[in-house]
Coordinates of C-alpha atoms in Angstrom, one line a residue:
M24 CA -23.4 15.1 -20.0
K25 CA -22.7 18.8 -20.7
T26 CA -19.7 20.2 -18.9
T27 CA -18.0 23.5 -18.8
A28 CA -14.3 24.2 -18.0
T29 CA -13.2 27.5 -16.5
N30 CA -10.1 28.8 -14.7
R31 CA -10.2 29.6 -11.0
K32 CA -7.6 31.2 -8.9
V33 CA -6.0 29.2 -6.1
R34 CA -7.1 31.8 -3.7
E35 CA -10.7 31.3 -4.8
L36 CA -10.6 27.6 -4.3
L37 CA -8.8 27.9 -0.9
T38 CA -11.5 30.4 0.3
R39 CA -14.3 28.0 -0.7
L40 CA -12.5 25.1 1.0
R41 CA -12.1 27.0 4.2
E42 CA -15.7 28.3 4.2
G43 CA -17.0 24.7 3.6
K44 CA -18.5 25.7 0.2
L45 CA -16.2 23.2 -1.7
I46 CA -16.6 19.8 -0.2
P47 CA -13.4 17.8 -0.7
D48 CA -14.5 14.3 0.4
P49 CA -17.9 13.3 -1.0
A50 CA -19.1 9.9 0.2
F51 CA -18.2 8.0 -3.0
Q52 CA -14.6 9.1 -3.1
R53 CA -11.9 6.8 -1.8
R54 CA -8.8 8.8 -0.8
L55 CA -5.5 8.2 -2.5
V56 CA -3.0 9.0 0.2
W57 CA 0.0 11.0 -1.1
S58 CA 3.3 11.0 0.6
N59 CA 4.9 14.3 1.6
K60 CA 8.2 13.4 0.0
D61 CA 7.3 12.0 -3.4
N62 CA 3.9 13.5 -4.2
K63 CA 3.0 16.6 -2.2
S64 CA 6.4 18.4 -2.5
A65 CA 6.7 17.6 -6.2
F66 CA 3.2 18.9 -6.8
L67 CA 3.9 22.1 -4.9
E68 CA 7.0 22.6 -6.9
T69 CA 4.9 22.4 -10.1
V70 CA 2.6 25.1 -8.8
L71 CA 5.4 27.4 -7.6
L72 CA 7.1 27.1 -11.0
N73 CA 3.8 28.1 -12.5
Y74 CA 3.6 24.9 -14.5
P75 CA 0.1 23.5 -15.3
F76 CA -1.5 20.4 -13.7
P77 CA -4.5 18.4 -14.9
E78 CA -8.0 19.8 -14.4
V79 CA -10.0 19.1 -11.3
Y80 CA -13.7 18.1 -11.4
V81 CA -16.5 19.6 -9.4
A82 CA -20.3 19.2 -9.3
A83 CA -23.2 21.1 -7.8
G84 CA -23.9 20.3 -4.1
E85 CA -26.7 21.5 -1.9
V86 CA -28.3 24.9 -2.4
N87 CA -29.8 27.2 0.3
V88 CA -33.0 28.3 -1.3
E89 CA -33.3 31.2 1.1
T90 CA -29.9 32.8 0.6
G91 CA -29.2 31.4 -2.8
E92 CA -25.8 30.2 -1.7
G93 CA -24.7 26.7 -2.6
T94 CA -21.9 24.2 -2.2
E95 CA -19.8 22.2 -4.7
L96 CA -18.6 18.7 -4.5
L97 CA -14.9 18.0 -5.4
V98 CA -15.3 15.0 -7.7
D99 CA -11.6 14.6 -8.5
G100 CA -8.6 16.6 -7.3
Q101 CA -8.9 16.1 -3.5
Q102 CA -5.2 15.5 -2.9
R103 CA -4.1 18.4 -5.0
L104 CA -6.4 21.0 -3.5
T105 CA -5.9 19.6 0.0
T106 CA -2.2 19.9 -0.4
L107 CA -2.5 23.5 -1.6
L108 CA -4.6 24.3 1.5
Q109 CA -2.1 22.6 3.8
Y110 CA 0.7 24.6 2.2
F111 CA -1.1 27.9 2.6
T112 CA -2.2 27.3 6.2
G113 CA 1.2 25.8 7.3
S114 CA -0.5 22.5 8.3
P115 CA 1.7 20.3 10.5
D116 CA 0.6 17.4 8.4
L117 CA 2.6 18.8 5.5
I118 CA 6.4 18.1 5.6
L119 CA 8.3 19.8 2.8
Y120 CA 11.2 18.2 0.9
G121 CA 13.4 19.2 -2.0
G122 CA 14.1 22.7 -0.9
I123 CA 10.5 23.8 -1.1
K124 CA 10.1 26.9 1.2
P125 CA 7.1 27.2 3.5
Y126 CA 4.5 29.7 2.3
T127 CA 5.4 32.1 5.1
E128 CA 9.0 32.3 3.8
L129 CA 8.1 33.2 0.2
A130 CA 8.7 36.7 -1.1
R131 CA 5.6 38.8 -1.6
E132 CA 5.7 38.3 -5.4
Q133 CA 5.9 34.6 -4.9
K134 CA 2.9 34.5 -2.6
E135 CA 0.9 36.6 -5.1
A136 CA 1.9 34.3 -7.9
F137 CA 0.8 31.2 -5.8
L138 CA -2.6 32.7 -4.9
Q139 CA -3.2 33.9 -8.5
Y140 CA -2.3 30.5 -10.0
D141 CA -5.0 29.4 -12.5
V142 CA -6.5 26.0 -11.9
V143 CA -8.6 24.5 -14.7
V144 CA -11.9 23.4 -13.1
R145 CA -14.4 21.3 -15.0
D146 CA -17.9 21.7 -13.7
L147 CA -20.2 18.7 -14.2
G148 CA -23.2 20.6 -13.0
L149 CA -26.1 19.1 -11.1
V150 CA -25.7 15.4 -11.4
E151 CA -27.1 12.5 -9.4
L152 CA -24.8 10.8 -6.9
D153 CA -24.8 7.5 -8.8
V154 CA -23.7 9.3 -11.9
L155 CA -21.0 11.1 -10.0
R156 CA -19.7 7.9 -8.6
N157 CA -19.5 6.4 -12.1
V158 CA -17.7 9.5 -13.4
F159 CA -15.2 9.3 -10.5
Q160 CA -14.5 5.6 -11.2
R161 CA -13.9 6.3 -14.8
I162 CA -11.6 9.2 -14.2
N163 CA -9.6 7.0 -11.8
A164 CA -9.9 3.8 -13.9
T165 CA -6.4 2.6 -13.1
R166 CA -6.8 3.2 -9.4
Y167 CA -10.2 1.4 -9.3
A168 CA -8.8 -1.6 -11.2
L169 CA -6.3 -2.0 -8.5
N170 CA -8.9 -1.6 -5.7
A171 CA -11.0 -4.3 -7.3
M172 CA -8.0 -6.6 -7.0
E173 CA -7.9 -5.8 -3.3
I174 CA -4.5 -4.1 -3.5
H175 CA -4.5 -1.8 -0.5
N176 CA -1.2 -0.3 -1.4
S177 CA -2.7 1.2 -4.6
R178 CA -4.0 4.0 -2.3
F179 CA -0.6 4.9 -1.1
E180 CA 2.6 6.2 -2.7
G181 CA 5.0 6.2 0.3
E182 CA 7.9 4.4 1.9
F183 CA 6.3 1.2 3.0
K184 CA 4.8 0.7 -0.4
A185 CA 8.2 1.3 -2.0
F186 CA 9.7 -1.4 0.4
G187 CA 7.1 -3.9 -0.8
E188 CA 7.6 -3.1 -4.5
Q189 CA 11.4 -3.3 -4.3
F190 CA 11.5 -6.4 -2.1
A191 CA 9.2 -8.2 -4.6
Q192 CA 11.8 -7.5 -7.3
R193 CA 14.5 -9.6 -5.6
P194 CA 16.0 -12.1 -8.1
F195 CA 15.2 -14.8 -5.5
F196 CA 11.5 -14.7 -6.5
E197 CA 12.2 -14.8 -10.2
N198 CA 14.8 -17.6 -9.9
H199 CA 12.4 -19.8 -8.0
R200 CA 9.3 -18.8 -10.2
V201 CA 7.3 -17.8 -7.1
F202 CA 5.0 -15.5 -9.1
S203 CA 3.4 -16.0 -12.5
A204 CA 3.4 -13.2 -15.1
S205 CA -0.3 -12.7 -14.4
E206 CA 0.3 -12.4 -10.7
I207 CA 3.0 -9.8 -11.3
R208 CA 0.7 -7.8 -13.6
R209 CA -1.9 -7.8 -10.8
M210 CA 0.7 -6.7 -8.2
Q211 CA 0.4 -9.9 -6.2
D212 CA 4.2 -9.9 -5.8
V213 CA 4.0 -6.5 -4.1
R214 CA 1.1 -7.7 -1.9
F215 CA 3.3 -10.6 -0.8
G216 CA 6.2 -8.3 0.0
L217 CA 4.0 -6.0 2.0
T218 CA 2.4 -8.9 3.9
L219 CA 5.8 -10.3 4.6
G220 CA 7.1 -7.0 5.9
A221 CA 4.1 -6.3 8.1
T222 CA 4.1 -9.8 9.5
A223 CA 7.9 -9.8 10.3
L224 CA 7.4 -6.5 12.2
S225 CA 4.4 -7.7 14.1
T226 CA 2.7 -11.1 14.0
Y227 CA 0.2 -13.0 11.7
F228 CA -2.9 -11.2 10.8
N229 CA -6.1 -11.9 8.8
R230 CA -5.7 -11.6 5.0
D231 CA -4.8 -8.0 4.1
D232 CA -6.4 -6.5 7.3
E233 CA -3.2 -4.8 8.6
L234 CA -1.7 -3.6 5.3
E235 CA -3.6 -0.3 5.2
E236 CA -2.4 0.4 8.8
Y237 CA 1.3 -0.2 7.9
L238 CA 1.0 1.7 4.5
S239 CA -0.5 4.7 6.4
R240 CA 1.9 4.5 9.4
Y241 CA 5.0 4.3 7.3
N242 CA 3.8 6.4 4.3
D243 CA 6.3 9.3 4.9
D244 CA 9.0 7.5 6.7
F245 CA 10.0 3.8 7.3
P246 CA 13.0 4.1 9.7
M247 CA 13.5 0.3 10.1
R248 CA 13.5 -0.4 6.4
S249 CA 17.3 -0.9 6.0
D250 CA 17.4 -3.3 8.9
L251 CA 14.3 -5.3 7.8
E252 CA 15.7 -5.6 4.2
R253 CA 19.0 -6.8 5.5
E254 CA 17.4 -9.4 7.7
L255 CA 15.0 -10.7 5.1
D256 CA 17.8 -10.8 2.5
T257 CA 19.7 -13.0 4.9
V258 CA 16.7 -15.3 5.2
L259 CA 16.4 -15.6 1.4
E260 CA 20.1 -16.4 1.2
F261 CA 19.6 -19.1 3.9
I262 CA 16.8 -20.7 1.9
D263 CA 19.0 -20.7 -1.2
Q264 CA 21.7 -22.5 0.8
M265 CA 19.2 -25.2 1.6
N266 CA 19.1 -26.2 -2.1
V267 CA 15.4 -26.9 -2.0
P268 CA 14.2 -28.7 -5.1
A269 CA 11.8 -26.9 -7.5
T270 CA 9.1 -29.5 -6.7
S271 CA 9.0 -28.7 -3.0
R272 CA 5.8 -27.1 -1.6
I273 CA 7.9 -24.4 0.0
W274 CA 7.7 -22.4 -3.3
K275 CA 3.9 -22.1 -2.9
K276 CA 3.3 -18.5 -1.7
A277 CA 1.5 -19.4 1.6
D278 CA 4.2 -21.9 2.5
L279 CA 7.0 -19.6 1.5
L280 CA 5.6 -16.7 3.5
T281 CA 5.4 -19.0 6.6
A282 CA 9.0 -20.3 6.1
I283 CA 10.5 -16.8 5.7
V284 CA 8.6 -15.3 8.7
E285 CA 9.6 -18.2 11.0
L286 CA 13.2 -18.3 9.8
H287 CA 13.4 -14.5 10.3
G288 CA 11.8 -14.9 13.8
A289 CA 14.3 -17.6 14.8
A290 CA 17.4 -15.7 13.5
F291 CA 16.6 -12.1 14.4
K292 CA 13.9 -12.2 17.2
R293 CA 15.1 -15.2 19.1
Q294 CA 18.8 -14.8 18.1
K295 CA 19.1 -18.5 17.1
T296 CA 22.0 -19.6 14.9
L297 CA 20.6 -21.4 11.9
E298 CA 22.4 -24.3 10.2
P299 CA 21.2 -25.1 6.7
T300 CA 22.6 -28.7 7.0
R301 CA 20.3 -29.4 9.9
I302 CA 17.2 -27.3 9.1
A303 CA 17.0 -28.2 5.4
P304 CA 16.5 -32.0 5.8
A305 CA 13.9 -31.4 8.6
L306 CA 11.9 -28.9 6.5
L307 CA 12.1 -31.0 3.3
A308 CA 11.1 -34.2 5.1
F309 CA 8.2 -32.4 6.7
Y310 CA 7.0 -30.9 3.4
A311 CA 7.2 -34.3 1.8
T312 CA 5.1 -35.8 4.6
V313 CA 2.5 -33.0 4.2
D314 CA 2.2 -33.8 0.5
D315 CA 1.8 -37.5 0.9
P316 CA -1.7 -38.5 2.2
E317 CA -0.5 -42.1 3.0
I318 CA 2.0 -40.9 5.6
R319 CA 0.4 -37.6 6.6
G320 CA -1.1 -39.3 9.7
A321 CA -4.1 -38.6 11.8
P322 CA -6.1 -35.3 11.6
E323 CA -4.4 -34.1 14.8
S324 CA -0.9 -34.7 13.5
D325 CA 1.3 -31.7 12.6
A326 CA 1.4 -32.7 9.0
S327 CA -2.3 -33.0 8.7
R328 CA -2.9 -29.7 10.6
Y329 CA -0.4 -27.9 8.4
Y330 CA -2.0 -29.4 5.2
K331 CA -5.4 -28.2 6.2
A332 CA -4.1 -24.7 7.1
A333 CA -2.4 -24.4 3.8
L334 CA -5.4 -25.8 1.8
Q335 CA -8.4 -24.0 3.4
A336 CA -8.5 -20.3 4.0
S337 CA -4.7 -20.2 3.8
N338 CA -4.6 -16.4 4.3
D339 CA -6.8 -16.3 7.3
R340 CA -5.1 -15.4 10.6
S341 CA -5.8 -18.8 12.2
S342 CA -4.4 -20.7 9.2
R343 CA -1.2 -18.5 9.1
A344 CA -0.8 -18.9 12.8
T345 CA -1.2 -22.7 12.7
R346 CA 1.4 -23.1 9.9
G347 CA 3.7 -20.7 11.8
E348 CA 3.4 -22.6 15.0
I349 CA 4.3 -25.9 13.4
I350 CA 7.2 -24.6 11.3
R351 CA 8.5 -22.7 14.4
K352 CA 8.6 -25.9 16.4
L353 CA 10.3 -27.8 13.6
I354 CA 13.0 -25.1 13.3
E355 CA 13.6 -25.1 17.1
T356 CA 13.8 -28.9 17.2
A357 CA 16.1 -29.2 14.2
G358 CA 18.4 -26.4 15.2

């Protein structure tokens, strides 16, 4: 593939975007959502300081054979150019941090410097859509590796994602060997933290279905973060006080998620005083029953229902809800 790289002024690119001649979201592109605080403001500072940023990629779009005018597809660089356009137009979707002045408050020389900023644009020419899709995937190889692992948070860089990442780093999880090294490399610990946070704030949902909603909703600001972290840390401390043996099934991720969510609900939603000396024996005895087919009981027993919900489609909403209902009842009875 023969490509050419040229410099284009910000003003040229903004004009083409506003006229619809530069298409920022071709069908193959999956949007990486930047946060205002950590990504957009830092990027704008780079431009205002006249520092370079990596080249963007475009390809030929449709051509009007009567007028000779044509469009271009923005293959890579959507967030960067969209952020520049939001800044120039004063979009309400853009919230500035770090002392970045709005465009309207810049001095004339600063406005001129912004509009005259050179962007390196690599033109891929007229290329079939399948080839463009392949190019985009290769440019964003890391991002697509994460998408393939079904990690929704890889599309976001904001506050809720930061909560999930930092909560997953609690010593509690390492001390109890909840995640393997391979799972950590694949960000399954972060996925657990995000799922736990979203469930604690709402209710059980199917697999990862609600994660994107929470990552988007709390991308720029997560006002209940401190309270949620404090509450969940209290639950982790409570579980530590239970002195659960390493062989207990509570350390399996599906079981641990259920236990944390239900203990959190009892303590902070229903304002129940939890006593480790009463709840620990009840939980441990129940888990032992679940693991022993000889005493598990009939299919309709709580132990058998729990076992099935933990074994088959454990991340489906119905399975999560079944486990939650059983553990919730056990906590209420024991307490």
